[in-house]
XYZ file of C-alpha atoms in Angstrom:
271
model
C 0.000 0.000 0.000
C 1.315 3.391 -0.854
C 1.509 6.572 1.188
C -1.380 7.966 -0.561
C -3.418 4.742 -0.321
C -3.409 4.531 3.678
C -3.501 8.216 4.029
C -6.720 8.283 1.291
C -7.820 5.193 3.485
C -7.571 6.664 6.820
C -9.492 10.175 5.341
C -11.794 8.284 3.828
C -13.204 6.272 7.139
C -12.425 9.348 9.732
C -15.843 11.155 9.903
C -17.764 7.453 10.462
C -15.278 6.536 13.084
C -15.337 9.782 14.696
C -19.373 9.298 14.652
C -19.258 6.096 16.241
C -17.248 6.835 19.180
C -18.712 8.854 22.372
C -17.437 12.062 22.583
C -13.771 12.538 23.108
C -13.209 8.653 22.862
C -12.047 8.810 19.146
C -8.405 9.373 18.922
C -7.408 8.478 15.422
C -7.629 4.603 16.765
C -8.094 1.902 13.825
C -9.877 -0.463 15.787
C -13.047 -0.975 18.231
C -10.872 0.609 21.484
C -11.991 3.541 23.119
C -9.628 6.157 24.277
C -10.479 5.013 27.575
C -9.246 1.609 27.093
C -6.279 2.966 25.447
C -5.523 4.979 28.796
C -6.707 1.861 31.070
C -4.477 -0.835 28.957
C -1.278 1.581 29.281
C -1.864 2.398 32.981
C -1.926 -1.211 33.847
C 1.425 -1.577 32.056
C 2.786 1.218 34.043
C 3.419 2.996 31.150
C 4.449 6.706 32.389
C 7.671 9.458 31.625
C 10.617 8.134 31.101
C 9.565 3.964 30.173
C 10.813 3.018 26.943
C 7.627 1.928 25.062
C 7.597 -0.508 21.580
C 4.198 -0.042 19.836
C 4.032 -2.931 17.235
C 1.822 -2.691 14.041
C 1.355 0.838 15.312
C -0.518 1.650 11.998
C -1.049 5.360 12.028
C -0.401 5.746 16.086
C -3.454 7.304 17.498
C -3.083 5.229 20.837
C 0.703 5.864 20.311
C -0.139 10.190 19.941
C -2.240 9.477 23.001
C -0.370 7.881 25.335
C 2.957 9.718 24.410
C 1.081 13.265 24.796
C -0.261 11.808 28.047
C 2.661 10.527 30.016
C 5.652 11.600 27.969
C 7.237 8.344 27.573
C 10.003 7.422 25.299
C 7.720 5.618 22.302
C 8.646 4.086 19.249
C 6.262 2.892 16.664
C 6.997 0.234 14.464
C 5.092 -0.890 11.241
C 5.284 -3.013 7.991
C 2.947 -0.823 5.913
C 5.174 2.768 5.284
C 2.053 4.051 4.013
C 0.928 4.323 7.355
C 4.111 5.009 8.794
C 4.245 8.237 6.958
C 0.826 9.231 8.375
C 1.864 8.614 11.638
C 5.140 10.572 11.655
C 3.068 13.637 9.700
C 0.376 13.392 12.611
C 2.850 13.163 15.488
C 4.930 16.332 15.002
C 5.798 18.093 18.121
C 4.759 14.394 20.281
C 8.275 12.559 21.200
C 7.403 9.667 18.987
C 9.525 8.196 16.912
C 8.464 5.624 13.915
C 10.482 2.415 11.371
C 8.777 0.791 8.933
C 10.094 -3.230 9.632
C 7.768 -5.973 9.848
C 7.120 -7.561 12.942
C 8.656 -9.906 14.074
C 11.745 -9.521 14.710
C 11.524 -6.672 17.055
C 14.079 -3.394 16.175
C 17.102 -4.083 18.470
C 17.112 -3.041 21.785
C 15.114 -3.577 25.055
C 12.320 -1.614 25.959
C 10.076 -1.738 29.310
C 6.872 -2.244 27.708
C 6.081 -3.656 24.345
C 2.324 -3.298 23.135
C 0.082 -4.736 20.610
C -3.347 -3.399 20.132
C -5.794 -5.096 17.882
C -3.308 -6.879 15.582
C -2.684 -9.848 17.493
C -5.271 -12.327 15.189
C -3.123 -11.764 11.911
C 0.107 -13.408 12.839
C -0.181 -16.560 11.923
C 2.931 -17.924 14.085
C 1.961 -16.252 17.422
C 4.713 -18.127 19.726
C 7.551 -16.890 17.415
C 5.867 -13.259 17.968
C 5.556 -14.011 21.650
C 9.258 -15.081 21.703
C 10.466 -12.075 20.153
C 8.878 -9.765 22.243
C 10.112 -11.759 25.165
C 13.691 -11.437 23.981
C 12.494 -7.524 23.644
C 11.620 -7.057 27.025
C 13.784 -5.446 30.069
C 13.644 -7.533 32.923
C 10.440 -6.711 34.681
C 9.168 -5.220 31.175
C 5.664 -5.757 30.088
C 3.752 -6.939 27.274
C 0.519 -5.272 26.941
C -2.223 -6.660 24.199
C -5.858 -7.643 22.891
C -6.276 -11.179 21.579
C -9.295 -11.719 19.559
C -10.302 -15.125 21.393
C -11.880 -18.116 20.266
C -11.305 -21.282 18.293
C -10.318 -20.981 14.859
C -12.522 -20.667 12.220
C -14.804 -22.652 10.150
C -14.420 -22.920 5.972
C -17.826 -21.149 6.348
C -16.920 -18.403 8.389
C -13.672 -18.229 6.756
C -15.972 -17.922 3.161
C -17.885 -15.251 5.192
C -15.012 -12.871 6.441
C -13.195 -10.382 3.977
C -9.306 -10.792 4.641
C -9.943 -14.093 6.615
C -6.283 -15.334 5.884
C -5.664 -11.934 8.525
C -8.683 -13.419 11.122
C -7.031 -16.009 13.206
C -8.577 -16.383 16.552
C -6.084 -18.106 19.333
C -7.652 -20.009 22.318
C -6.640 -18.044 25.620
C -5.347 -21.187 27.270
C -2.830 -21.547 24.510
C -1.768 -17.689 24.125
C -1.393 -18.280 28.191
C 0.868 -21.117 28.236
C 2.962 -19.421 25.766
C 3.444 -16.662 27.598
C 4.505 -18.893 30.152
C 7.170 -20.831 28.222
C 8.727 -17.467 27.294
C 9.225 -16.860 30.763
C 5.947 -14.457 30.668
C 3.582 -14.231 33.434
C -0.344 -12.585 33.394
C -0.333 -9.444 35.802
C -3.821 -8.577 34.518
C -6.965 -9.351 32.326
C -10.135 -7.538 31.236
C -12.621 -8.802 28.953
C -14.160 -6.088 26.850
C -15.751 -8.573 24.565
C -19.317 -6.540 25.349
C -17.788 -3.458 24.413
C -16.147 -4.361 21.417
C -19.557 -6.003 20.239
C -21.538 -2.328 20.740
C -18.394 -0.363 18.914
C -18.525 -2.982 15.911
C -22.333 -2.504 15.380
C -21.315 1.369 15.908
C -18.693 1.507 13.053
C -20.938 -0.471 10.921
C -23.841 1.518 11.319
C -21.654 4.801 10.798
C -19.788 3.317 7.896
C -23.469 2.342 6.330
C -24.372 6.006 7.278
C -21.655 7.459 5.296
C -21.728 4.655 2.605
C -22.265 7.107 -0.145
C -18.721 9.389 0.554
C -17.023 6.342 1.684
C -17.745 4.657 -1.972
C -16.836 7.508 -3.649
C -13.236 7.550 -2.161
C -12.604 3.817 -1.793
C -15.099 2.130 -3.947
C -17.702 -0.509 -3.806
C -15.795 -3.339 -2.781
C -13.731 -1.692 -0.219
C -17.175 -0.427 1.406
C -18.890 -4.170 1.294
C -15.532 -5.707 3.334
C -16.189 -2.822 6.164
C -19.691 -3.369 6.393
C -19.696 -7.338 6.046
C -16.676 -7.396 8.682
C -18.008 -5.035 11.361
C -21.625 -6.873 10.933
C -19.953 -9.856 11.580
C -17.468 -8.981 14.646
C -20.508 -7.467 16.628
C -22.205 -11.199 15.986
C -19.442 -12.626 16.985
C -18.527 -10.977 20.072
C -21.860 -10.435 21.194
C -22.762 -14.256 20.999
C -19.775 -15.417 22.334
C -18.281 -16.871 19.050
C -15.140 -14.634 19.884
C -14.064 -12.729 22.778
C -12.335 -9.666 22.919
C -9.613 -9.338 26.005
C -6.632 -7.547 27.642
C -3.958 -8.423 29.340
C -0.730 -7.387 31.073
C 1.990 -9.866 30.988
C 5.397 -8.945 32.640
C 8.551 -10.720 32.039
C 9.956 -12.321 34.954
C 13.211 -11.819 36.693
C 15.285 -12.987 39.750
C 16.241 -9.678 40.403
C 13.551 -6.355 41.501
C 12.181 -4.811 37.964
C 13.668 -1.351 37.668
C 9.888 -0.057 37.116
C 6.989 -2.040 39.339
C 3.747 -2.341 37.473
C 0.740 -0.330 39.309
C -2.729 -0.885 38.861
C -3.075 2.889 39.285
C -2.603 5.874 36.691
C 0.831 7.659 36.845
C 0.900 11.215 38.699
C 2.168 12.562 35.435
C -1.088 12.676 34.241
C -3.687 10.827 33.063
C-alpha cells in the first residue's frame, strides 16, 4: 500500500469513526478501542515518563499520539505498511514519537520496558515466534501489553464469510497463556471487553453504512462491502460469544527487583 493509499484510506473512514465513538473517545484509533481503554491498557502496564515503550503494528499511532502526549514516555512505533508510517510521523509532530517501517517480528534491536500490541494480534499466523520475540524484547520486569481476539479458529464457512480471513485467526486463551509462560511471561492482569467491542462494531458499521455514499466515492464498492460485512460480523461474533475480545498485562519475569513495578493505578504525570 502506498503513502497515498493509507492516508486516502484513513481520510476516507475518519468522519464514520469519529461518529461512532462517544465524545472525546475517538483518537485516530483503527480499531473498536476507546480512548479510555487505550488509557486503562497503558496504565496497567505502568506505562508513564521516562519507560521506553515498543508499539508494534502501530498503523497510524493514534493510541501511540495518546499515550505519548499523556505521560511523555520514550515511544517508538513500528510498522510493515510505510504508508501508514508516513501518516503517523506527519500526525505526530511536536509528540516525542519516533516511527520504522520493519515488519514484525523480529523486534528493532534493543530492550524496551513495555512492548504493546493493540488489535493486531489475530493476523500473525505464528503467534509463539511473535511471543518469543517480544520476550527477547523485554527489560527484565518489562511488560507486554495486548488484545487477543479469542476463540477457536474458524470454520471454511466463516472463513468464506469474512473479507481478509487469511488476517482473522482467533487463538484459544489457554494456549496464548501457556505461551506466555514458556517465554518466561507471566499474566499481571486481564479484562474482557468482549461486550464493548460487540456495541463499537455494530457502531462503526452503522456509521460506515451512514456514510456509505462518501465512503464509496473515495474507496469504492468493494472496499465499502468488506467494512460493512466485517463489522456486521465482529458485533455477531462478540456479542454471541463466538469470539471474545480481552486484555492483558503480561510482565517478564526476573530474579532480580524490575527497575519499574507495574501499578494498577494511573501515573501522577497525568492521566
Amino acid at each position: 500500500m502506498t503513502v497515498v493509499d493509507r492516508a486516502g484510506y484513513d481520510r476516507a473512514l475518519r468522519r464514520a469513526r469519529q461518529l461512532a465513538h462517544p465524545q472525546g473517545e475517538f483518537v485516530g484509533q483503527e480499531s473498536f478501542m476507546s480512548a479510555g481503554e487505550i488509557r486503562t491498557i497503558a496504565r496497567r502496564a505502568g506505562i508513564g515518563r521516562g519507560v521506553s515503550v515498543l508499539d508494534l503494528c502501530c498503523g497510524v499511532a493514534g493510541p501511540g499520539r495518546l499515550i505519548t502526549g499523556s505521560l511523555g514516555c520514550d515511544y517508538l512505533g513500528v510498522d510493515a505498511d510505510a504508508g501508514a508510517v508516513a501518516v503517523a510521523r506527519e500526525r505526530s509532530r511536536g509528540l516525542r514519537c519516533h516511527f520504522r517501517v520493519c515488519p514484525v517480528p523480529p523486534l528493532p534491536a534493543g530492550r524496551f520496558d513495555v512492548a504493546l500490541l493493540l488489535e493486531t494480534m489475530l493476523a500473525f499466523a505464528d503467534k509463539e515466534a511473535l511471543v518469543s520475540a517480544v520476550a527477547r524484547g523485554l527489560l527484565p520486569g518489562g511488560r507486554f501489553a495486548f488484545t487477543l481476539e479469542e476463540g477457536m479458529p474458524l470454520s471454511a464457512v466463516e472463513r468464506a464469510s469474512m473479507p481478509a480471513s487469511d488476517t482473522v485467526r482467533l487463538c484459544r486463551e489457554v494456549a496464548l497463556v501457556e505461551s506466555l509462560s514458556r517465554h518466561g511471561m507471566t499474566v499481571r492482569w486481564r479484562e474482557d471487553w468482549s461486550r464493548e467491542h460487540a456495541r463499537r462494531a455494530d457502531a462503526l458499521a452503522r456509521a460506515f453504512a451512514t456514510d456509505a455514499p462518501s465512503i464509496e466515492a473515495q474507496l469504492g464498492q468493494d472496499a465499502l462491502d468488506s467494512l460493512l460485512v466485517s463489522h456486521r460480523l465482529w458485533a455477531d461474533w462478540l456479542g454471541t460469544g463466538r469470539a471474545r475480545k480481552l486484555a492483558f498485562v503480561a510482565q517478564r519475569d526476573c530474579t532480580e527487583c524490575p527497575r519499574r513495578a507495574v501499578s494498577g493505578a494511573a501515573p501522577s504525570s497525568g492521566w
